[in-house]
Short mmCIF file of C-alpha atoms and ligand atoms in Angstrom, two decimals:
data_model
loop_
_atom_site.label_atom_id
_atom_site.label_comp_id
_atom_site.label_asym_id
_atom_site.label_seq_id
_atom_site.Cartn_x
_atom_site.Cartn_y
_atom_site.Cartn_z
CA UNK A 1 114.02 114.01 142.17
CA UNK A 2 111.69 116.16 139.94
CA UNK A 3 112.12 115.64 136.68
CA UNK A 4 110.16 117.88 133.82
CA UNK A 5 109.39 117.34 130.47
CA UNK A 6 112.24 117.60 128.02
CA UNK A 7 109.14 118.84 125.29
CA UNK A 8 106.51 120.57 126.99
CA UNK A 9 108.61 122.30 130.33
CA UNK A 10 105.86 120.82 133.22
CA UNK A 11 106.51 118.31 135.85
CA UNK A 12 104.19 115.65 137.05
CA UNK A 13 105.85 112.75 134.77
CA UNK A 14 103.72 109.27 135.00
CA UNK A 15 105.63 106.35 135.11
CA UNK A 16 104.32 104.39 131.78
CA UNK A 17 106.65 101.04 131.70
CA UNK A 18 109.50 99.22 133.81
CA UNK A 19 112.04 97.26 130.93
CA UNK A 20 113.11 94.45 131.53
CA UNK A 21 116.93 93.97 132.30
CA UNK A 22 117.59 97.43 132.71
CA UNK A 23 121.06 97.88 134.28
CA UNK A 24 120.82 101.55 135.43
CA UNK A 25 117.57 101.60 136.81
CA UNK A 26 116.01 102.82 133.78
CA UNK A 27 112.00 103.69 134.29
CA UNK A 28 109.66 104.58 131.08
CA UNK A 29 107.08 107.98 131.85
CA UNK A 30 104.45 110.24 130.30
CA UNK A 31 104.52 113.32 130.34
CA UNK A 32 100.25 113.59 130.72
CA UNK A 33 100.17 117.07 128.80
CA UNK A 34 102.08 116.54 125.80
CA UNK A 35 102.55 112.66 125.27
CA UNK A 36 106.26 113.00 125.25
CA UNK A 37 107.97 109.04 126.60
CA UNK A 38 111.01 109.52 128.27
CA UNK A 39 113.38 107.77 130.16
CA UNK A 40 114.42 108.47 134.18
CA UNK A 41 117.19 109.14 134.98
CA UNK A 42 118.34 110.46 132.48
CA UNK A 43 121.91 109.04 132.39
CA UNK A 44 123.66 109.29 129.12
CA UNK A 45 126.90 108.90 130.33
CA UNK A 46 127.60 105.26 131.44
CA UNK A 47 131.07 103.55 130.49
CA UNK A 48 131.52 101.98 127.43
CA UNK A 49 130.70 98.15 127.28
CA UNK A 50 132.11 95.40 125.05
CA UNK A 51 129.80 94.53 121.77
CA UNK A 52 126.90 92.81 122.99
CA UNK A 53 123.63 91.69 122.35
CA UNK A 54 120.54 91.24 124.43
CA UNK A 55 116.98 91.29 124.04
CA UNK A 56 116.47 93.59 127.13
CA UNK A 57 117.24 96.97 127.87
CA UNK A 58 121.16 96.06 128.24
CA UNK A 59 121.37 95.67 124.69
CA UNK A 60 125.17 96.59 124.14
CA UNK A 61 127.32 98.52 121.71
CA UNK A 62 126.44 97.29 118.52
CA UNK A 63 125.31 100.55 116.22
CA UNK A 64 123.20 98.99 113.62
CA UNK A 65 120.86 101.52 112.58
CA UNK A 66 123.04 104.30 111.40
CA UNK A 67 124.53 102.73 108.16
CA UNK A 68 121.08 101.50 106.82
CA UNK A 69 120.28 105.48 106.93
CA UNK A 70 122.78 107.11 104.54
CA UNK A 71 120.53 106.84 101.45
CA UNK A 72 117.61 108.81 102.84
CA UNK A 73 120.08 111.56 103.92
CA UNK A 74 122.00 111.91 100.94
CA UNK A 75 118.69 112.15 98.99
CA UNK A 76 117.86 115.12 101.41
CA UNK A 77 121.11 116.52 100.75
CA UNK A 78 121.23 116.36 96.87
CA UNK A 79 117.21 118.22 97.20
CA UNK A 80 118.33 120.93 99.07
CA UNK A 81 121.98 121.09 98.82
CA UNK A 82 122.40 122.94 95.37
CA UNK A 83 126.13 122.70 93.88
CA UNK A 84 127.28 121.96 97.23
CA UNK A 85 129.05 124.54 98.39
CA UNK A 86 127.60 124.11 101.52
CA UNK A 87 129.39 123.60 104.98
CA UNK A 88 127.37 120.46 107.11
CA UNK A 89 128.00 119.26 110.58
CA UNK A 90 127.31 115.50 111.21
CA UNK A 91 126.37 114.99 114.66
CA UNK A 92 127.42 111.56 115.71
CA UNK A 93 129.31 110.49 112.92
CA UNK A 94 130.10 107.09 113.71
CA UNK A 95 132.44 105.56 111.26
CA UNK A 96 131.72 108.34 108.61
CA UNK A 97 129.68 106.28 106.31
CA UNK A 98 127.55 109.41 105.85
CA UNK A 99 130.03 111.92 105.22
CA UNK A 100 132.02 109.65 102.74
CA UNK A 101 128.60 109.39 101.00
CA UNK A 102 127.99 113.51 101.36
CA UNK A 103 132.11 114.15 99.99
CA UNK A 104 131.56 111.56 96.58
CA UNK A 105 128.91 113.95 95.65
CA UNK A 106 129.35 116.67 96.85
CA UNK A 107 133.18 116.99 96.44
CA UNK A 108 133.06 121.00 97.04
CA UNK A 109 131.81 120.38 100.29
CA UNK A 110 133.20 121.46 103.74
CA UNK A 111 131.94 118.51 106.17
CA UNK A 112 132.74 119.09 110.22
CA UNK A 113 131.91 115.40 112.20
CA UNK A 114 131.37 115.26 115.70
CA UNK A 115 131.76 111.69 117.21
CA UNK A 116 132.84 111.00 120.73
CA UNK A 117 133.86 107.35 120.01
CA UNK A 118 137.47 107.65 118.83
CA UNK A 119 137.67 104.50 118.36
CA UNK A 120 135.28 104.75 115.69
CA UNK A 121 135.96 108.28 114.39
CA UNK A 122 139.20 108.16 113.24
CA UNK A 123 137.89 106.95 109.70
CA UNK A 124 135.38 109.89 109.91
CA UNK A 125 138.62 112.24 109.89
CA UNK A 126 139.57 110.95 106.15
CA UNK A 127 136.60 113.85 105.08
CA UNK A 128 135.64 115.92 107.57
CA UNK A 129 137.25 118.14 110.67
CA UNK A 130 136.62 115.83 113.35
CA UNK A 131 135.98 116.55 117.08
CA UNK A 132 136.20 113.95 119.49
CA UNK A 133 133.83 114.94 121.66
CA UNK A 134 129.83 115.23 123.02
CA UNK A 135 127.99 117.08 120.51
CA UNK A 136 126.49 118.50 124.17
CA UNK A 137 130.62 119.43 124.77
CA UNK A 138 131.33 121.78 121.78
CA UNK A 139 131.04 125.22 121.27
CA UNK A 140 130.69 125.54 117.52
CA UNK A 141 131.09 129.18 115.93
CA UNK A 142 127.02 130.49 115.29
CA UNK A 143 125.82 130.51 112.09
CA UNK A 144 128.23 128.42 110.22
CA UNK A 145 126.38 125.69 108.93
CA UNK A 146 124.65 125.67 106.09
CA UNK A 147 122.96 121.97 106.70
CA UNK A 148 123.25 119.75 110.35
CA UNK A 149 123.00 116.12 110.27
CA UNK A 150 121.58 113.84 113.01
CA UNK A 151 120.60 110.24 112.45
CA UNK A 152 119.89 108.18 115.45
CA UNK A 153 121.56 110.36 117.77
CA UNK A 154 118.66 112.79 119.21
CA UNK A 155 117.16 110.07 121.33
CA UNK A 156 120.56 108.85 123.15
CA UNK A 157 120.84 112.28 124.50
CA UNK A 158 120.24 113.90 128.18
CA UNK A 159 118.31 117.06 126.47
CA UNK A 160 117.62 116.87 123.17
CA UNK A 161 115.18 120.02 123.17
CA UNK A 162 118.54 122.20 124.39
CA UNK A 163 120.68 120.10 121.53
CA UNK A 164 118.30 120.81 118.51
CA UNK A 165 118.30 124.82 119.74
CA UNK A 166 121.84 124.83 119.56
CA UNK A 167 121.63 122.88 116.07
CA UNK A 168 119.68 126.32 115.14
CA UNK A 169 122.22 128.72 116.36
CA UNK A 170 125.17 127.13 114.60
CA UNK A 171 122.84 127.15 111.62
CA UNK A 172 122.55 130.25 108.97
CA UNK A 173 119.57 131.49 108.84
CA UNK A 174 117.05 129.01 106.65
CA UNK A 175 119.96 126.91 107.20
CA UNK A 176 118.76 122.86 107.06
CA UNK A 177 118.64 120.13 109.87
CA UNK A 178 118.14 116.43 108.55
CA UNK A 179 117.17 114.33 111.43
CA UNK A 180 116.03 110.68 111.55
CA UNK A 181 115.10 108.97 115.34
CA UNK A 182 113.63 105.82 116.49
CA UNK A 183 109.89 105.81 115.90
CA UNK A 184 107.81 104.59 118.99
CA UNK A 185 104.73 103.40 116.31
CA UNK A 186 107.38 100.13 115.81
CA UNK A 187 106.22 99.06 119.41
CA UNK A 188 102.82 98.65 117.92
CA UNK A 189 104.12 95.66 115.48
CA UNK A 190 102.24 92.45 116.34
CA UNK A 191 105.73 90.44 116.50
CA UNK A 192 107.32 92.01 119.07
CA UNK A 193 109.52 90.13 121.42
CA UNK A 194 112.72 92.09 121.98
CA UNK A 195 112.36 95.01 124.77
CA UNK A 196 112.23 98.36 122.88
CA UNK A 197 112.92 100.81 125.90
CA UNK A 198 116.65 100.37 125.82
CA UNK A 199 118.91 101.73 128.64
CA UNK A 200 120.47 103.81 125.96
CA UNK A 201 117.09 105.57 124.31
CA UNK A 202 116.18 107.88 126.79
CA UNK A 203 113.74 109.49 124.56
CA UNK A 204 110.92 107.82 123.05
CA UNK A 205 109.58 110.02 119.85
CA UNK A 206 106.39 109.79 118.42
CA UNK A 207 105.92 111.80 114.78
CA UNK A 208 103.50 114.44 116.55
CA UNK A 209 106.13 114.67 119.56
CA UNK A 210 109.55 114.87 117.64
CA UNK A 211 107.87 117.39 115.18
CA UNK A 212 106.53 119.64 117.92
CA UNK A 213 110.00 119.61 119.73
CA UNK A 214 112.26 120.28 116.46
CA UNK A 215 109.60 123.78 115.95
CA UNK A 216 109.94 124.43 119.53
CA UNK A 217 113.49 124.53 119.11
CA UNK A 218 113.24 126.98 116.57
CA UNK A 219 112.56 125.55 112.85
CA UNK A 220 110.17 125.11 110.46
CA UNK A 221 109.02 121.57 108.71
CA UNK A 222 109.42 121.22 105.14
CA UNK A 223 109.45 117.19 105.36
CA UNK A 224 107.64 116.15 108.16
CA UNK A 225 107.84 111.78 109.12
CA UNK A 226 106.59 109.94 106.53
CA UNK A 227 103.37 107.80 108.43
CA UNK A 228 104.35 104.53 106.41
CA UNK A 229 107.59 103.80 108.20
CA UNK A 230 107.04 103.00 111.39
CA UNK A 231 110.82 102.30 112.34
CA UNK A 232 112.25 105.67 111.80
CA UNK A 233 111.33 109.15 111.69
CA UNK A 234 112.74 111.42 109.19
CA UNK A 235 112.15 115.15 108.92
CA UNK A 236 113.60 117.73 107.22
CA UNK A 237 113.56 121.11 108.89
CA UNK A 238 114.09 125.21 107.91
CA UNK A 239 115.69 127.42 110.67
CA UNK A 240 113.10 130.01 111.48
CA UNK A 241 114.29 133.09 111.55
CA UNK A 242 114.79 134.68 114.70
CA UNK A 243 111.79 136.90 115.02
CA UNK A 244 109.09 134.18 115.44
CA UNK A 245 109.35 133.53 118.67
CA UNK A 246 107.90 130.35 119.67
CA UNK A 247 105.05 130.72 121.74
CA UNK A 248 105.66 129.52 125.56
CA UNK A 249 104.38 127.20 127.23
CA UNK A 250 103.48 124.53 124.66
CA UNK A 251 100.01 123.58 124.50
CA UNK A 252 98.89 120.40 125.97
CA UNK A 253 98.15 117.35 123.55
CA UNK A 254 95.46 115.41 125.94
CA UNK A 255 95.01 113.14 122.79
CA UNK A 256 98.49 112.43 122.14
CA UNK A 257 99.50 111.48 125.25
CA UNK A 258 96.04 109.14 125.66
CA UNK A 259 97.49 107.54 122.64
CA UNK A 260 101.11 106.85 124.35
CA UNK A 261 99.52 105.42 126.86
CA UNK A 262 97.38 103.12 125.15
CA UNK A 263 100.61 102.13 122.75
CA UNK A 264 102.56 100.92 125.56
CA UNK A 265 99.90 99.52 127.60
CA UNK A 266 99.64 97.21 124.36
CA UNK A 267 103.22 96.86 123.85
CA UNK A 268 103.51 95.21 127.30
CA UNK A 269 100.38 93.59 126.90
CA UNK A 270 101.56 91.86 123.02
CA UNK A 271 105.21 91.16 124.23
CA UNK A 272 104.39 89.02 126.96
CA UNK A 273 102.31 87.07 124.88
CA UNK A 274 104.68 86.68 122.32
CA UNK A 275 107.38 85.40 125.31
CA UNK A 276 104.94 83.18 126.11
CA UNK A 277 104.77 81.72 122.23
CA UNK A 278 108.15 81.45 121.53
CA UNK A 279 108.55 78.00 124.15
CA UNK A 280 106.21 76.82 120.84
CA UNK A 281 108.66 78.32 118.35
CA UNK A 282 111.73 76.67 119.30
CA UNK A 283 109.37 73.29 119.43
CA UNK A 284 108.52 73.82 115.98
CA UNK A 285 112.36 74.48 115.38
CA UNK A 286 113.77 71.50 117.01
CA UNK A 287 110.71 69.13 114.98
CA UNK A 288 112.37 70.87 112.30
CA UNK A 289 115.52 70.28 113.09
CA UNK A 290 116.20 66.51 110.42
CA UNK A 291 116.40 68.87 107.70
CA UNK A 292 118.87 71.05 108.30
CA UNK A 293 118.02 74.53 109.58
CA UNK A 294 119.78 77.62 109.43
CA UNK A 295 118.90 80.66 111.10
CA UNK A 296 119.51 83.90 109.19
CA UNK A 297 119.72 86.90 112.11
CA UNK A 298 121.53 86.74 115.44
CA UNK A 299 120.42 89.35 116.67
CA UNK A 300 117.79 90.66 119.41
CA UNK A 301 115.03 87.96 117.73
CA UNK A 302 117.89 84.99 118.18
CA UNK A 303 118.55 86.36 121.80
CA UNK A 304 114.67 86.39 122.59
CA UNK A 305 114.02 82.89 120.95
CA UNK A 306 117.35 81.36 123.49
CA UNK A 307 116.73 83.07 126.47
CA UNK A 308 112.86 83.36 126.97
CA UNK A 309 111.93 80.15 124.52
CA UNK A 310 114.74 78.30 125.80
CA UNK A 311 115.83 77.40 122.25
CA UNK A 312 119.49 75.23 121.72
CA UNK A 313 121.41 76.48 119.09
CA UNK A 314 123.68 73.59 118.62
CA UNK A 315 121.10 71.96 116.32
CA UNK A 316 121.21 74.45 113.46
CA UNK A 317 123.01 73.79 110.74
CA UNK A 318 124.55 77.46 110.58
CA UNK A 319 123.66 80.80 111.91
CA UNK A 320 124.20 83.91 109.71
CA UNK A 321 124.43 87.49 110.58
CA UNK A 322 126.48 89.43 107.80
CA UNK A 323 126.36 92.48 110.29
CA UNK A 324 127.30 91.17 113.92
CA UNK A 325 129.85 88.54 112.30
CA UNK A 326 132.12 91.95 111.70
CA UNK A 327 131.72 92.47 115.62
CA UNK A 328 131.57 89.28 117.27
CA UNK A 329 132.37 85.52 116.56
CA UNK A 330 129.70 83.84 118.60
CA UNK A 331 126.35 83.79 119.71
CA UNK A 332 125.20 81.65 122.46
CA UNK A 333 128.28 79.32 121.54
CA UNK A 334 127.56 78.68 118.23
CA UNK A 335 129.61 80.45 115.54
CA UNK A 336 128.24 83.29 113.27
CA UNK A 337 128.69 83.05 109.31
CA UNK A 338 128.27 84.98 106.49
CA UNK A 339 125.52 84.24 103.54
CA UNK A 340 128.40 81.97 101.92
CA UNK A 341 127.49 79.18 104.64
CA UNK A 342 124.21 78.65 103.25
CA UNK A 343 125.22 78.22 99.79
CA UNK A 344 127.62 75.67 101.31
CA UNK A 345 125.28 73.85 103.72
CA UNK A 346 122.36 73.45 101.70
CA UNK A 347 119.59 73.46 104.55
CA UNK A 348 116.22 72.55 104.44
CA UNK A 349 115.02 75.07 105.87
CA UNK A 350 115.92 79.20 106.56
CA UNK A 351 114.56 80.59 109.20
CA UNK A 352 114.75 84.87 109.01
CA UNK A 353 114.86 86.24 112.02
CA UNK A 354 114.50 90.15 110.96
CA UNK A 355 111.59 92.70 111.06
CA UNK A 356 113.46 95.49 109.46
CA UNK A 357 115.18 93.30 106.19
CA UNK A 358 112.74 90.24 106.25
CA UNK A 359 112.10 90.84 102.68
CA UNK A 360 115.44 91.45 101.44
CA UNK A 361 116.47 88.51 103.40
CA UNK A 362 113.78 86.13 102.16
CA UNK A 363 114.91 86.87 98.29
CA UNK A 364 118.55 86.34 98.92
CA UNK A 365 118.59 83.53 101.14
CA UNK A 366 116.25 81.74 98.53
CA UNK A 367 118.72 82.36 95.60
CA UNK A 368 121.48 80.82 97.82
CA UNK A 369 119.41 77.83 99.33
CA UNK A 370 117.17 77.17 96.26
CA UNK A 371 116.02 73.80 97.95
CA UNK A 372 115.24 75.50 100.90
CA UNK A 373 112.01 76.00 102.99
CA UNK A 374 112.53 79.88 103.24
CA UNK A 375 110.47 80.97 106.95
CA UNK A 376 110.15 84.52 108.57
CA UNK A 377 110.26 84.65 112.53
CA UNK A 378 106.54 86.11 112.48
CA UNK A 379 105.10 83.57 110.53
CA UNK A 380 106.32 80.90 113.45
CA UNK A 381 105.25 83.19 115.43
CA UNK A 382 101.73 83.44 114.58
CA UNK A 383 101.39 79.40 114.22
CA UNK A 384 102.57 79.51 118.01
CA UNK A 385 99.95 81.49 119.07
CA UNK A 386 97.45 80.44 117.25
CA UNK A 387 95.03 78.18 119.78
CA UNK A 388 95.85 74.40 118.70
CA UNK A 389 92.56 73.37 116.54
ZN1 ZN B 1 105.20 117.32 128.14
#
């Protein structure tokens, strides 16, 4: 198998990373001249799973990212979008959360959604033309879109450099393409326990590489990533027009892709370390466990604390996940609840087990649980590792 680089065009792909759990044979490379992580093979067809949750590359069919993304995007579209009489395409629409969004303001708007999940899309239909189908499926007329939409799509896809060149043709000419990815810089985060290199990311975008693969494919930055956020990358991008050709091959990035290699090597390197804490963490949790606990977050964090710190749920008190609890009734056996359940139990302590919402989190669960010894995952984490005295 020779596999090239989806950004740059050569071969000779390093193999960076092996995740854990992956259950198609997923392997992490390099490309050595541009930096660009990428997944092999790149399969981005597998059947559809149940909702599940993991902390290793298996994690299942739960979309969480998409929905905490519709305020950045709208904000893009009311900057650029004049009296919206535009026409957008929303590439992977989900449940249309976006688009509803995008039709309440802009109400002169023509919105097309493409969303293979019809299970999901229907909803999407309510505003927008829908097609139920592979964004890499449709043949969409050239030039007909005044703005495309794509928020935690690009990375899920077989070959994103070909998708983002056919976002430009069905664009007008200085038409707009808002895209938001996964930003590999989270890896870097000292509390990392979950395995990042999911079987369903099969690209792995840095700001320098996502950038230089949205000119190659034929646009201009006006908003490039904004270095604070190290979850998500966010650019906002001009179709060139066609004359400027884009110069071929691209030009190698020796520095870039030094810098991959020296995040991962450190991802691995930090994660296993932080496995190895969290047998401490759930010993702090059970000495906790008199006054009551509750943990707020079932997600990858929970999964990581059961399954490599051998944590029992059945001591908590209650176990709250206002997102998952619309997907699933259980985790590990012990029942998900809403934010109610902690103004009814009254614990002594609240345990948050988020990275992305820890703040938000924190400042609710202390107006419900006033009594309550309010503690984020990476503070127990750091006591853990922290060499006994
Ligand atoms: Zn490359």
């Amino acid at each position: 198998m020779l596999d090239f680089c989806e950004l740059c065009g050569r071969d000779g792909l390093i193999l960076a990373y092996a995740p854990e759990h992956s259950t198609r044979g997923i392997s992490v490379h390099l490309c050595p001249a541009c930096g660009l992580v990428q997944s092999l093979p790149r399969i981005d067809r597998a059947p559809r799973a149940v909702a599940a949750v993991s902390c290793g590359a298996d994690w299942g069919n739960v979309r969480y990212g998409k929905g905490f993304r519709t305020a950045i995007a709208l904000d893009a579209v009311k900057r650029y979008g004049g009296l919206g009489y535009f026409t957008l395409l929303d590439v992977g629409s989900n449940r249309g959360r976006f688009l509803a969004a995008v039709k309440n303001s802009f109400p002169a708007a023509t919105l097309v959604a493409v969303e293979p999940d019809e299970r999901v899309a229907e909803a999407a239909a309510a505003v927008a033309e829908l097609h139920s189908c592979r964004i890499e499926d449709i043949d969409l007329e050239a030039g007909r879109f005044d703005i495309v939409h794509s928020c935690h799509t690009i990375e899920h896809l077989a070959h994103p450099m070909r998708v983002l060149k056919d976002h430009a043709r069905v664009l007008k000419d200085g038409g707009l393409l808002i895209l938001d990815a996964p930003n590999i810089a989270i890896i870097g985060s000292d509390d990392i326990v979950e395995e990042w290199f999911i079987d369903k990311h099969l690209y792995h975008f840095s700001a320098n590489t996502l950038t230089r693969m949205v000119e190659a494919a034929g646009f201009e930055i006006l908003e490039a990533p904004d270095p604070s956020d190290l979850a998500n990358l966010f650019i906002v991008a001009k179709k060139r027009a066609a004359a400027a050709a884009q110069a071929q091959p691209l030009a190698a990035e020796p520095a870039e892709a030094d810098a991959a290699r020296d995040l991962v090597d450190r991802y691995r390197h930090i994660r296993l370390g932080n496995i190895q804490a969290l047998t401490a963490v759930a010993t702090e949790l059970n000495t906790l466990a008199t006054k009551g606990i509750a943990i707020w977050g079932a997600g990858r964090i929970f999964d990581s604390l059961i399954v490599h710190g051998g944590f029992d749920p059945s001591t908590l008190s209650s176990l709250i996940d206002t997102h998952l609890k619309a997907h699933m009734a259980e985790r590990h056996g012990f029942p998900l609840s809403g934010p109610e359940a902690l103004a009814a139990s009254q614990p002594g302590v609240v345990v948050v087990m988020s990275r992305g919402f820890a703040d938000e989190i924190v400042a609710e669960a202390k107006i419900l649980a006033p009594g309550a010894d309010v503690l984020v995952f990476a503070e127990l984490l750091g006591r853990a590792k922290r060499p006994a005295a």
